[in-house]
PDB file of C-alpha atoms in Angstrom:
ATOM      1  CA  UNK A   1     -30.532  15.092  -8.840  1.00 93.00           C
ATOM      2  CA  UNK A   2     -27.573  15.434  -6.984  1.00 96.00           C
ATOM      3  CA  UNK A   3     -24.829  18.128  -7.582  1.00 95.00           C
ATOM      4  CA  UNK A   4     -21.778  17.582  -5.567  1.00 93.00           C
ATOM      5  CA  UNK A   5     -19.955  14.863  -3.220  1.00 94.00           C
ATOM      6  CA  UNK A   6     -18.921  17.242  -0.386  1.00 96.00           C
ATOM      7  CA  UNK A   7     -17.843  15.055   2.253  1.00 96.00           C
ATOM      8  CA  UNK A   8     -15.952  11.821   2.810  1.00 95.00           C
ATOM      9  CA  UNK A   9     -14.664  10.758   5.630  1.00 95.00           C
ATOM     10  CA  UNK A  10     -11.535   8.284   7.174  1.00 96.00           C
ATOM     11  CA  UNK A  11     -10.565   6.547  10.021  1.00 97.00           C
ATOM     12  CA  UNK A  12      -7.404   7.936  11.611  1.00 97.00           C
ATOM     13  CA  UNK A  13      -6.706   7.294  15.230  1.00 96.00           C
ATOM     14  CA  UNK A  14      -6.323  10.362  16.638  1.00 96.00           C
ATOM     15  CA  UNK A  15      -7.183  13.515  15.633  1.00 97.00           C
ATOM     16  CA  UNK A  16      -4.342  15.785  16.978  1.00 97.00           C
ATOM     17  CA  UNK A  17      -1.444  13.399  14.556  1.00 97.00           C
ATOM     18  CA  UNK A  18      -3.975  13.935  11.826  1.00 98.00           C
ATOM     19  CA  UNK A  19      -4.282  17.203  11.730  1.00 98.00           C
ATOM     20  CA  UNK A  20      -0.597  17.588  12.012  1.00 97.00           C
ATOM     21  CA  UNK A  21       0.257  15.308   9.097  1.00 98.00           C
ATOM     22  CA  UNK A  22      -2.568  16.403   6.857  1.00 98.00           C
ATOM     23  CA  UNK A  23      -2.269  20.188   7.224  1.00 98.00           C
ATOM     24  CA  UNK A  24       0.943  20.349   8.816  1.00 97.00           C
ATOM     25  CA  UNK A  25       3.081  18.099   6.476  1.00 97.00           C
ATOM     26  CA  UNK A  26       0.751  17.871   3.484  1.00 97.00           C
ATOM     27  CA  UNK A  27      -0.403  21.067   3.171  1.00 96.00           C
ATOM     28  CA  UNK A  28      -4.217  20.890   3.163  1.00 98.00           C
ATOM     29  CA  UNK A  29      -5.746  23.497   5.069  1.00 97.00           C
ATOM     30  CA  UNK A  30      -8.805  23.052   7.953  1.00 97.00           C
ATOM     31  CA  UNK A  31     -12.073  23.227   6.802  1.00 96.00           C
ATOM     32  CA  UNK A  32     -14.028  22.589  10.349  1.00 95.00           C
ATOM     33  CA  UNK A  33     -12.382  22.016  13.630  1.00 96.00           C
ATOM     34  CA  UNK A  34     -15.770  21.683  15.999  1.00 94.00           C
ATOM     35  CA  UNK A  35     -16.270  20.505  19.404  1.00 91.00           C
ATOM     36  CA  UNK A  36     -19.754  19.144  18.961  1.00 89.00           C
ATOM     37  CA  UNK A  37     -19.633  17.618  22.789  1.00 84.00           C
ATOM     38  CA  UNK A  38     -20.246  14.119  21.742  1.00 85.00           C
ATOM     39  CA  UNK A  39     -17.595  14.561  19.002  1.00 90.00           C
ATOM     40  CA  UNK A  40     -14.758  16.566  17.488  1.00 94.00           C
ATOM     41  CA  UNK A  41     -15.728  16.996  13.875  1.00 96.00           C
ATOM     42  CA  UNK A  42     -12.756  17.567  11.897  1.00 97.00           C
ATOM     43  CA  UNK A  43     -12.420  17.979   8.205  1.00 97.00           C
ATOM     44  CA  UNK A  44      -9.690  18.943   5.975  1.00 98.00           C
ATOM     45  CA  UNK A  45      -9.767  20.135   1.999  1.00 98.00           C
ATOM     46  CA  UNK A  46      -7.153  20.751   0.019  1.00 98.00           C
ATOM     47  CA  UNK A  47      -6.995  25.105   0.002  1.00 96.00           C
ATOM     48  CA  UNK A  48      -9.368  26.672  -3.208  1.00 92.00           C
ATOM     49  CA  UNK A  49     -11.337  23.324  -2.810  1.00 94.00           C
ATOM     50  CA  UNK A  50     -14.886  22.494  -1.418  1.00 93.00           C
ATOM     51  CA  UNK A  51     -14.461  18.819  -1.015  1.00 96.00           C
ATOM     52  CA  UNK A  52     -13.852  17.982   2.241  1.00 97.00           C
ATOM     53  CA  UNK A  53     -12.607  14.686   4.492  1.00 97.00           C
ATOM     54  CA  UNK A  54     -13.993  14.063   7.903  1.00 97.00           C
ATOM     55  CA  UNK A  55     -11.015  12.769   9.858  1.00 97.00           C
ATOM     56  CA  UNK A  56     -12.925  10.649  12.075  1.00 95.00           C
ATOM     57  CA  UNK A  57     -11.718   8.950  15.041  1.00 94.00           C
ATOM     58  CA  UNK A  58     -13.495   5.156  15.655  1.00 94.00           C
ATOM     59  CA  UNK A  59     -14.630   4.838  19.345  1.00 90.00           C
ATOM     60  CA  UNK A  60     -17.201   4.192  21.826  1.00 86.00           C
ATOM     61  CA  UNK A  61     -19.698   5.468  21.407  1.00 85.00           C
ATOM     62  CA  UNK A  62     -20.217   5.212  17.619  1.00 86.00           C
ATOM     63  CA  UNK A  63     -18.847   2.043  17.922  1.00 89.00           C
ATOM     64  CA  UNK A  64     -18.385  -0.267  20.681  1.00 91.00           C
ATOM     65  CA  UNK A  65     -15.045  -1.117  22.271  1.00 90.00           C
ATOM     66  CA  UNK A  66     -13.937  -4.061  20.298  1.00 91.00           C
ATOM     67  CA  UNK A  67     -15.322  -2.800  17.080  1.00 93.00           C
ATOM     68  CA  UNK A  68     -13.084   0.081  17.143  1.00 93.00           C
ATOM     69  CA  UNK A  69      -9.897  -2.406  17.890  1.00 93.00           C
ATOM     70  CA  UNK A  70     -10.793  -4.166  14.684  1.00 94.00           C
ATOM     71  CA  UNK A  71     -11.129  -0.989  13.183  1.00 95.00           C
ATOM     72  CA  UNK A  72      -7.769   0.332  14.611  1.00 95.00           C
ATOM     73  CA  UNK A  73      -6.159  -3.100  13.261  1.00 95.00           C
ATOM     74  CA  UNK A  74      -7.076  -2.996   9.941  1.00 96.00           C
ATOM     75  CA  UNK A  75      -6.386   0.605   9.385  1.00 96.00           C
ATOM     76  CA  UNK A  76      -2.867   0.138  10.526  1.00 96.00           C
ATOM     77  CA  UNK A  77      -2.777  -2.922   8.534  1.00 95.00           C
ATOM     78  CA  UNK A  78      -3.514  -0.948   5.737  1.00 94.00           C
ATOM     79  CA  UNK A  79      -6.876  -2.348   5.266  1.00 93.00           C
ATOM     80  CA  UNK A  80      -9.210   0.201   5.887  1.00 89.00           C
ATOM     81  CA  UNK A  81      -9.905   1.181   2.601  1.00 86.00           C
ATOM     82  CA  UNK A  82      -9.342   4.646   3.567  1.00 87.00           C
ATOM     83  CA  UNK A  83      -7.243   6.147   0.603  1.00 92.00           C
ATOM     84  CA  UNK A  84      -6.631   9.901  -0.958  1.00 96.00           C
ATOM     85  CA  UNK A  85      -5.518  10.630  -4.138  1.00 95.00           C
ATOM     86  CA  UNK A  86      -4.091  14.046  -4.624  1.00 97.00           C
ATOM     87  CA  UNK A  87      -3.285  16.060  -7.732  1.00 96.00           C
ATOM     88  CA  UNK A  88       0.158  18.163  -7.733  1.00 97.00           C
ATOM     89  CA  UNK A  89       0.941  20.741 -10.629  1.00 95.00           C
ATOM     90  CA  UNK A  90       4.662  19.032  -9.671  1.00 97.00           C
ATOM     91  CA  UNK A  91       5.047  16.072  -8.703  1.00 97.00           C
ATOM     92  CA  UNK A  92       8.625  16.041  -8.139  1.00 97.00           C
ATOM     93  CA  UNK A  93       8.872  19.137  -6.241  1.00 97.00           C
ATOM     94  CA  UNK A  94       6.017  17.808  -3.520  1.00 97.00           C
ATOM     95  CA  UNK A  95       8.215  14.364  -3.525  1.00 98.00           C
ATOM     96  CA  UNK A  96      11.031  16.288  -2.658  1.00 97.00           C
ATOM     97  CA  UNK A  97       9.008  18.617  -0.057  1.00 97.00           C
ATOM     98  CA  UNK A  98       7.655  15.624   2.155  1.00 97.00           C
ATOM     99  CA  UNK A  99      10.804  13.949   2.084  1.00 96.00           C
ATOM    100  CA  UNK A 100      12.649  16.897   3.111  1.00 97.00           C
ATOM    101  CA  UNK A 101       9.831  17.189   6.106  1.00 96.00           C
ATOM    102  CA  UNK A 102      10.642  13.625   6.719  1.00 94.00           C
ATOM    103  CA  UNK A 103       7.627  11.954   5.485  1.00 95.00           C
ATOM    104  CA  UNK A 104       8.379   7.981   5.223  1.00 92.00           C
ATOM    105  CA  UNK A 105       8.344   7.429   0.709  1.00 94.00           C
ATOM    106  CA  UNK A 106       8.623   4.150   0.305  1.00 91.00           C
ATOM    107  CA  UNK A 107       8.109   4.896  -3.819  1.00 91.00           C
ATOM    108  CA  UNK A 108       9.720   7.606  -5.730  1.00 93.00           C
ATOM    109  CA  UNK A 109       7.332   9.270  -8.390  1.00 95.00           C
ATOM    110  CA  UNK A 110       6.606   6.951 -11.065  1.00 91.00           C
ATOM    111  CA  UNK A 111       5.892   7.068 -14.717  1.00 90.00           C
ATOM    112  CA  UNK A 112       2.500   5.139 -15.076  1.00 83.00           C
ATOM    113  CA  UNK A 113       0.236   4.919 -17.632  1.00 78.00           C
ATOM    114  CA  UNK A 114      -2.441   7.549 -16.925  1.00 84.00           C
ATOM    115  CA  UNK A 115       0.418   9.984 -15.355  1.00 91.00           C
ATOM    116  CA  UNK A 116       3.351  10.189 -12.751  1.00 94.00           C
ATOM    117  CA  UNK A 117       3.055   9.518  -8.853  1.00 94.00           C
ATOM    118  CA  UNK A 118       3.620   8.022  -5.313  1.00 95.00           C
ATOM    119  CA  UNK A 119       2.430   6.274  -2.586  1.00 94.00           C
ATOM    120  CA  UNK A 120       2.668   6.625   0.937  1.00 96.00           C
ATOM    121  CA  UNK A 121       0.859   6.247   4.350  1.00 96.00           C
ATOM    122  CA  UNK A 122      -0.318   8.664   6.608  1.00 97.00           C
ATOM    123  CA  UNK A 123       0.973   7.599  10.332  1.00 96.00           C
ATOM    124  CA  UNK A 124      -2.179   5.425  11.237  1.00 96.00           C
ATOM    125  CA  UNK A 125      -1.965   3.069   7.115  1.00 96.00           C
ATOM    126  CA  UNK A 126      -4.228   5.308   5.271  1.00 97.00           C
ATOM    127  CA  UNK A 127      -3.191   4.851   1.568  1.00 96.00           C
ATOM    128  CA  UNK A 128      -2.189   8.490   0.056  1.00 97.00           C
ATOM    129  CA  UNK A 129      -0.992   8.857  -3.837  1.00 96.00           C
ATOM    130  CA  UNK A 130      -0.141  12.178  -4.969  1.00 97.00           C
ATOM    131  CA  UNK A 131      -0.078  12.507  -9.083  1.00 96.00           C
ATOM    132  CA  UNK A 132       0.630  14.549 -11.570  1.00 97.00           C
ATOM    133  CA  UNK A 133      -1.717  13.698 -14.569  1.00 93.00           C
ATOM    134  CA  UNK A 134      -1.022  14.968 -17.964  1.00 89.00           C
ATOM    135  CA  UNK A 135      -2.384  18.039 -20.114  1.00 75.00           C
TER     136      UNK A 135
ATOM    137  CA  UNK B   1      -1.032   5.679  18.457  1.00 46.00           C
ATOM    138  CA  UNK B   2       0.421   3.466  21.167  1.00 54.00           C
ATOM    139  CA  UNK B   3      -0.820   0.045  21.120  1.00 86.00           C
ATOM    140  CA  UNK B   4       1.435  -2.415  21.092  1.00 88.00           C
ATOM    141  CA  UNK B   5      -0.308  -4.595  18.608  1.00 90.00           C
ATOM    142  CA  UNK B   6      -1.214  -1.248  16.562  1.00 93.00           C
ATOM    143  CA  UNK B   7       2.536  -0.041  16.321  1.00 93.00           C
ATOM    144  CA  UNK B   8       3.321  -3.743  15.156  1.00 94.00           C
ATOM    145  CA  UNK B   9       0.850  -3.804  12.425  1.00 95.00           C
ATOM    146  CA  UNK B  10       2.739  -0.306  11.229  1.00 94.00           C
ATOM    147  CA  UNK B  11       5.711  -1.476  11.170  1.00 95.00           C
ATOM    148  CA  UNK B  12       5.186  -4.476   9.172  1.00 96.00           C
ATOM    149  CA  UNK B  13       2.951  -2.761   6.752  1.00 96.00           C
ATOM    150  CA  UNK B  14       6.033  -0.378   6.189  1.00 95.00           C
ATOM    151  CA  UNK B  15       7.990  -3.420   5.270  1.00 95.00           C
ATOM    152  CA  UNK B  16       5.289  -4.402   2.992  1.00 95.00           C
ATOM    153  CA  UNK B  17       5.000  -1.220   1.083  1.00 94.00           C
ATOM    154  CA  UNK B  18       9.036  -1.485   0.688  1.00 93.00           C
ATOM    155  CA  UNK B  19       8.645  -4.961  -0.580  1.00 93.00           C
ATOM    156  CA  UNK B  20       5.466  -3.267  -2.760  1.00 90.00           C
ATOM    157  CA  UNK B  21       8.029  -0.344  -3.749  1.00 89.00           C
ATOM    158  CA  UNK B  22      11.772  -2.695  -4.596  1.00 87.00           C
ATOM    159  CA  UNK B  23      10.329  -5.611  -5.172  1.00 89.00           C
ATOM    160  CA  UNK B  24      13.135  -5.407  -8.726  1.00 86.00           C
ATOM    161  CA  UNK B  25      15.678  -5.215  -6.229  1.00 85.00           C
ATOM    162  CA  UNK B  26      17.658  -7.533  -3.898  1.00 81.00           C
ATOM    163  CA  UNK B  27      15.091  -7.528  -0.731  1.00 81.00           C
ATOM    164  CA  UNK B  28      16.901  -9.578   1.881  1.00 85.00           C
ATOM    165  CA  UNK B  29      15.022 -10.077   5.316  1.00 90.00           C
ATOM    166  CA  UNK B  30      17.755  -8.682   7.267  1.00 91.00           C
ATOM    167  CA  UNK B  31      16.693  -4.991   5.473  1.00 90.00           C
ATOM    168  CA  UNK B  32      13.481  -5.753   6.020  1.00 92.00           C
ATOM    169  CA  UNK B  33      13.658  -6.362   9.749  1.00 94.00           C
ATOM    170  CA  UNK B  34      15.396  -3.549  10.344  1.00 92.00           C
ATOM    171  CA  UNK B  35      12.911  -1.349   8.343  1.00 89.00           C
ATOM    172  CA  UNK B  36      10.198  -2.949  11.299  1.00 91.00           C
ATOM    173  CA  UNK B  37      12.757  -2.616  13.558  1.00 88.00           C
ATOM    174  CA  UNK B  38      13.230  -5.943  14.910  1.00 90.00           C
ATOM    175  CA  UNK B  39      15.021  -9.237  14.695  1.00 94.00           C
ATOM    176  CA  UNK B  40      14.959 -11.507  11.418  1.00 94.00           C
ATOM    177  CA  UNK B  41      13.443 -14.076  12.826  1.00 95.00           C
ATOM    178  CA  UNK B  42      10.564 -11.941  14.914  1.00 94.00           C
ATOM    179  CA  UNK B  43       9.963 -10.323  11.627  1.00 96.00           C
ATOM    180  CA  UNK B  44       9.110 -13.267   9.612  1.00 96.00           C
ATOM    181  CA  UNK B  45       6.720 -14.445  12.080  1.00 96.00           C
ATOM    182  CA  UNK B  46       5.059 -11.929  12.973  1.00 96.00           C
ATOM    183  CA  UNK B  47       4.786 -10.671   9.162  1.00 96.00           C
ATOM    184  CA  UNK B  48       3.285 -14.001   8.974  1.00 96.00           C
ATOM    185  CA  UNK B  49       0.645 -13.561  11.936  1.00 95.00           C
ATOM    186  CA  UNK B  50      -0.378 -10.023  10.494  1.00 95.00           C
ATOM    187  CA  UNK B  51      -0.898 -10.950   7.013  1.00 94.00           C
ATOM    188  CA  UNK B  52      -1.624 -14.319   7.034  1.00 92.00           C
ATOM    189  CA  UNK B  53       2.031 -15.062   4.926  1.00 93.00           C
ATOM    190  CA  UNK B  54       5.435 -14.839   5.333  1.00 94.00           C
ATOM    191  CA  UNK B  55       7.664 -12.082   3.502  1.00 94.00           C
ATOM    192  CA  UNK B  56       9.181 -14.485   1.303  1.00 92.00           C
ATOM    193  CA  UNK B  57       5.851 -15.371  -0.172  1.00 91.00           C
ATOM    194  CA  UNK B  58       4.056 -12.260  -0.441  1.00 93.00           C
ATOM    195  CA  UNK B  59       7.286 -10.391  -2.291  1.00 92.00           C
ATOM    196  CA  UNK B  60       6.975 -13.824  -4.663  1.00 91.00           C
ATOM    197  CA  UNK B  61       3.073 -12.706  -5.166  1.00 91.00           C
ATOM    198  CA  UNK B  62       4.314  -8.937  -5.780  1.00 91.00           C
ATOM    199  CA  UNK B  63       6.975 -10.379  -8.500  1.00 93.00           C
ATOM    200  CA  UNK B  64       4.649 -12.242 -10.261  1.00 93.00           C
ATOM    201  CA  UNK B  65       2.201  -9.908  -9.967  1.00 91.00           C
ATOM    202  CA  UNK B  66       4.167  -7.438 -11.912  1.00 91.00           C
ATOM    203  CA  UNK B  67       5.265  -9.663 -14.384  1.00 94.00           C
ATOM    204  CA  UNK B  68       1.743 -10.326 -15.306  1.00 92.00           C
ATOM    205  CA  UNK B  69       1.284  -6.670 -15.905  1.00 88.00           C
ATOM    206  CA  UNK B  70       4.256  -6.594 -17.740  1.00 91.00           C
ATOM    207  CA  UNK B  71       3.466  -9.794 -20.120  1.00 93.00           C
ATOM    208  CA  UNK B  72      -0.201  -8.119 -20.690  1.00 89.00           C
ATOM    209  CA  UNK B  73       1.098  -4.239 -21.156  1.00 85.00           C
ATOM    210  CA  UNK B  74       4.277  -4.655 -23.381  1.00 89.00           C
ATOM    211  CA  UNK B  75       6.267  -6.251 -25.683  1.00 90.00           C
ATOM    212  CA  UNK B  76       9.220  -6.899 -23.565  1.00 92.00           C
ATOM    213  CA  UNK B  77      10.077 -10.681 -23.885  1.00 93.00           C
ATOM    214  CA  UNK B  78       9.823 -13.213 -21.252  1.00 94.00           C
ATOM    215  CA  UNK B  79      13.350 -13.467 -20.297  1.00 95.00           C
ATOM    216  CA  UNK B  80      13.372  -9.686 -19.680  1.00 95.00           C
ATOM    217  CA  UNK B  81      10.363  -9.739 -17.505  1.00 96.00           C
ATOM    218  CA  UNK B  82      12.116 -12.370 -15.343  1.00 96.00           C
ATOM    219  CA  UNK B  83      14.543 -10.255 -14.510  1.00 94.00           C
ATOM    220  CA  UNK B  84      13.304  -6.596 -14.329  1.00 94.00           C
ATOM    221  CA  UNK B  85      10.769  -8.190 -12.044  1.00 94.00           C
ATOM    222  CA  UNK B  86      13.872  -9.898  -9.632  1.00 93.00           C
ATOM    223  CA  UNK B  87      13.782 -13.171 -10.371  1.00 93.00           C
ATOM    224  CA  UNK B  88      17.674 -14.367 -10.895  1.00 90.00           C
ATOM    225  CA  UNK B  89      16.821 -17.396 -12.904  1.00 93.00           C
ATOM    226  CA  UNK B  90      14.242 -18.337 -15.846  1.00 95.00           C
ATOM    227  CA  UNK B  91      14.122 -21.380 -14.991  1.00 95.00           C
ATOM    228  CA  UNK B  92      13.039 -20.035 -10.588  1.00 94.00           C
ATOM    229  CA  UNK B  93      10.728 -17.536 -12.742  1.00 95.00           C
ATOM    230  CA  UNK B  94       8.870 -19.915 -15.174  1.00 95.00           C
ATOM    231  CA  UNK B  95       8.511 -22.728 -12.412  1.00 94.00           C
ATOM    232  CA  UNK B  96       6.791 -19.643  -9.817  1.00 94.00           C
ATOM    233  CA  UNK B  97       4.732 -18.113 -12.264  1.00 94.00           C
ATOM    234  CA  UNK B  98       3.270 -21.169 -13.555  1.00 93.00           C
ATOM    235  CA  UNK B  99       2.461 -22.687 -10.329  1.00 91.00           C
ATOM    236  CA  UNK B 100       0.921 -18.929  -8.671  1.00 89.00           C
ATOM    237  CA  UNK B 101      -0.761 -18.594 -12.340  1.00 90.00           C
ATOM    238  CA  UNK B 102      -1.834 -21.714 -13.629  1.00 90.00           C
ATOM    239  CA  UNK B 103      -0.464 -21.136 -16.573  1.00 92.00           C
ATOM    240  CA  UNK B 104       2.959 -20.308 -18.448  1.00 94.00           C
ATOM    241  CA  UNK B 105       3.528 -17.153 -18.794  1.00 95.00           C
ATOM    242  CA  UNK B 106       3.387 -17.019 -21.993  1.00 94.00           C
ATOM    243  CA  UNK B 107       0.147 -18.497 -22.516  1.00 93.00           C
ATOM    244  CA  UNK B 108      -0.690 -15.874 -20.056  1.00 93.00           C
ATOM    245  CA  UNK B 109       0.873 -12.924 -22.144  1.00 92.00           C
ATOM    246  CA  UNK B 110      -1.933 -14.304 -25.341  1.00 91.00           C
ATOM    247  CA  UNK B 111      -4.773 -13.267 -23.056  1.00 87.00           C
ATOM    248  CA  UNK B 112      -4.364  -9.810 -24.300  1.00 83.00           C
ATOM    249  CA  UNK B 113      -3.391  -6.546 -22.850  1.00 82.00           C
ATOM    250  CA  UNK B 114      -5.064  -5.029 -19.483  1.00 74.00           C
ATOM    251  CA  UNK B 115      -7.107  -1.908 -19.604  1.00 70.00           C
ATOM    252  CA  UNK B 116      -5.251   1.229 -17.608  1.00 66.00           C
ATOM    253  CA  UNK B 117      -6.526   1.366 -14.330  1.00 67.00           C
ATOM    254  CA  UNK B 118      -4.717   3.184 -11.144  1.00 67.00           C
ATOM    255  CA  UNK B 119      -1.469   1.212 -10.761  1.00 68.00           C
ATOM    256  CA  UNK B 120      -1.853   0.582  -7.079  1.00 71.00           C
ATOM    257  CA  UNK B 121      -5.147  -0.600  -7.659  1.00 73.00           C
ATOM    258  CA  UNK B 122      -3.875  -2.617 -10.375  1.00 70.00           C
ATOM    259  CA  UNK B 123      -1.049  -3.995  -7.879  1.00 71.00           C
ATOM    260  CA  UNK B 124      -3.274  -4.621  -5.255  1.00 74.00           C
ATOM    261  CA  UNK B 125      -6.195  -6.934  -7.715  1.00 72.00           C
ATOM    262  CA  UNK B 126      -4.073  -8.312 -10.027  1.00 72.00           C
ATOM    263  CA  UNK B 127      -1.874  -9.897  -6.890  1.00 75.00           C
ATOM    264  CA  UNK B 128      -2.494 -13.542  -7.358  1.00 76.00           C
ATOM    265  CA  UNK B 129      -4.106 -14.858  -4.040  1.00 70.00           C
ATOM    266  CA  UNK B 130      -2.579 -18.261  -3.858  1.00 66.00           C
ATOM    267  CA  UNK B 131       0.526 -21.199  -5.020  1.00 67.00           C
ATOM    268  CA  UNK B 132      -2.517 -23.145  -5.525  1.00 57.00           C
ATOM    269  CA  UNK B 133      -3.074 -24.345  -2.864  1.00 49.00           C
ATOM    270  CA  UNK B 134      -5.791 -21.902  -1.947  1.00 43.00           C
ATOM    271  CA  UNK B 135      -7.809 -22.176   1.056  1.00 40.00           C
ATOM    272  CA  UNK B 136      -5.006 -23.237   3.436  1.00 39.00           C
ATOM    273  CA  UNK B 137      -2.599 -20.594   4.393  1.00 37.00           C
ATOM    274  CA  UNK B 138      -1.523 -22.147   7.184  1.00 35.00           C
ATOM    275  CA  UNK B 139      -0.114 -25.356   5.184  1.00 34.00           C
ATOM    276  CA  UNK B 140       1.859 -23.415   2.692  1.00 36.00           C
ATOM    277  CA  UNK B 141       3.487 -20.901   5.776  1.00 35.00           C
ATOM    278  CA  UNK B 142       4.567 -24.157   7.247  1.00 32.00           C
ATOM    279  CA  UNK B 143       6.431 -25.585   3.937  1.00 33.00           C
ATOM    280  CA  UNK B 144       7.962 -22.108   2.508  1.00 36.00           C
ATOM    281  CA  UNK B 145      11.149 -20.925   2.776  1.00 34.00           C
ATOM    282  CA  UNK B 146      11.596 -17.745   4.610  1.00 33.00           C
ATOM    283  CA  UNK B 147      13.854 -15.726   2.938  1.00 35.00           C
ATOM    284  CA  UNK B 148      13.272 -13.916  -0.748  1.00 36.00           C
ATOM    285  CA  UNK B 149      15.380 -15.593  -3.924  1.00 33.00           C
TER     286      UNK B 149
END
């Protein structure tokens, strides 16, 4: 029986950006930053979590050359499928936090019918929505 | 990130999410160029050759799309939905919806209301794919005006 989903994992295209966005701007903190040889395996979880996203980078030699430019052009198309949603305690305050870091919000938070949020893009397409549910 | 082609898909999916995000509000193409940073004219086509449709039509599939959610999820009146969604005219609104939908919209609204699902998913499924004329993008890019309203 399984007990847990530990790990997913999402395209960015490159490593160094994503790591600055994701714990830099948003706020998650590291949870490995290896140099396997072959690979940098990079994951981020939001802090007090154990769930974890591989920030994966698509190349050669996981993938060949022009499968990773298909994979760079749909990610940046938005396309990727890669998307986060986030719970926030306040969902105004962390509007007002990214904006003030300059973070590009197309949306301001919304009332919706399961809760209030947002949408935005990390700097490669990835879809992020940050809400605050209610209760 | 610095492909050319790469840094062009950015941009215009950044005018895209700001069509997704005012699509109630007066979206000219000159705005929307400058959001991808380039000309009116470069931005139209080469919105078109990155999603497969130009601006004008794909904010027309984001109006209707919300007024479907809107016909299906309250009470507000068809008149009201034409405009909170930014159509300027009933008569633009009806004629759209009906030929994106198949059907009026308010035969539409008496299919019953939607079950609550993620509102970006919502946005992104409930999007109607076609005028139609499914099948061949290419045709309808050819015939459509190019700027919204």
């Amino acid at each position: 029986m399984l007990t847990s989903l530990t790990i997913t994992s999402l395209y960015v295209l490159d490593q160094d950006q994503a790591l600055d966005f994701y714990v830099g701007t948003l706020g998650l903190e590291v949870g490995s930053d290896l140099d396997l040889g072959f690979m940098r395996w990079l994951t981020v979880r939001v802090p007090g979590e154990t769930r974890e996203v591989l920030l994966e980078r698509p190349g050669p030699p996981a993938m060949d050359g022009g499968t990773a430019d298909q994979v760079r052009d749909l990610v940046t198309k938005g396309a990727s499928a890669g998307t986060l949603f986030f719970n926030t305690d306040d969902v105004q305050q962390t509007w007002d936090d990214l904006k003030a870091k300059g973070v590009d919000l197309p949306e301001e938070p919304t009332e919706r019918g399961y809760g209030k949020d947002f949408g935005f893009r990390d700097p490669f397409g990835n879809h992020v929505r940050i809400a605050q549910l209610p209760g | 990130m610095t492909r050319a082609g790469e840094e062009r898909n950015r941009a215009m999916l950044r005018a895209r999410d700001a069509m997704d995000a005012g699509y109630e509000g007066e979206l000219d193409i000159a705005a929307l160029a400058r959001l991808a940073c380039c000309s009116p004219s470069h931005f139209i086509r080469t919105f078109a050759a990155t999603f497969d449709e130009t601006p004008h039509r794909y904010l027309q599939r984001r109006r209707v799309e919300r007024a479907m959610f809107l016909l299906r999820s309250t009470p507000a009146n068809v008149t009201d939905v034409c405009w909170s969604v930014g159509f300027a005219s009933l008569g633009t609104f009806t004629r759209t919806f009906t030929r994106v939908v198949g059907e009026t919209p308010t035969a539409y609204r008496a299919r019953g209301p939607l079950p609550p699902v993620p509102s970006c998913f919502a946005m992104a499924w409930l999007r109607p794919s076609s005028f139609g004329e499914a099948g061949d993008g290419r045709t309808a890019l050819a015939s459509d005006a190019c700027s919204p309203r």
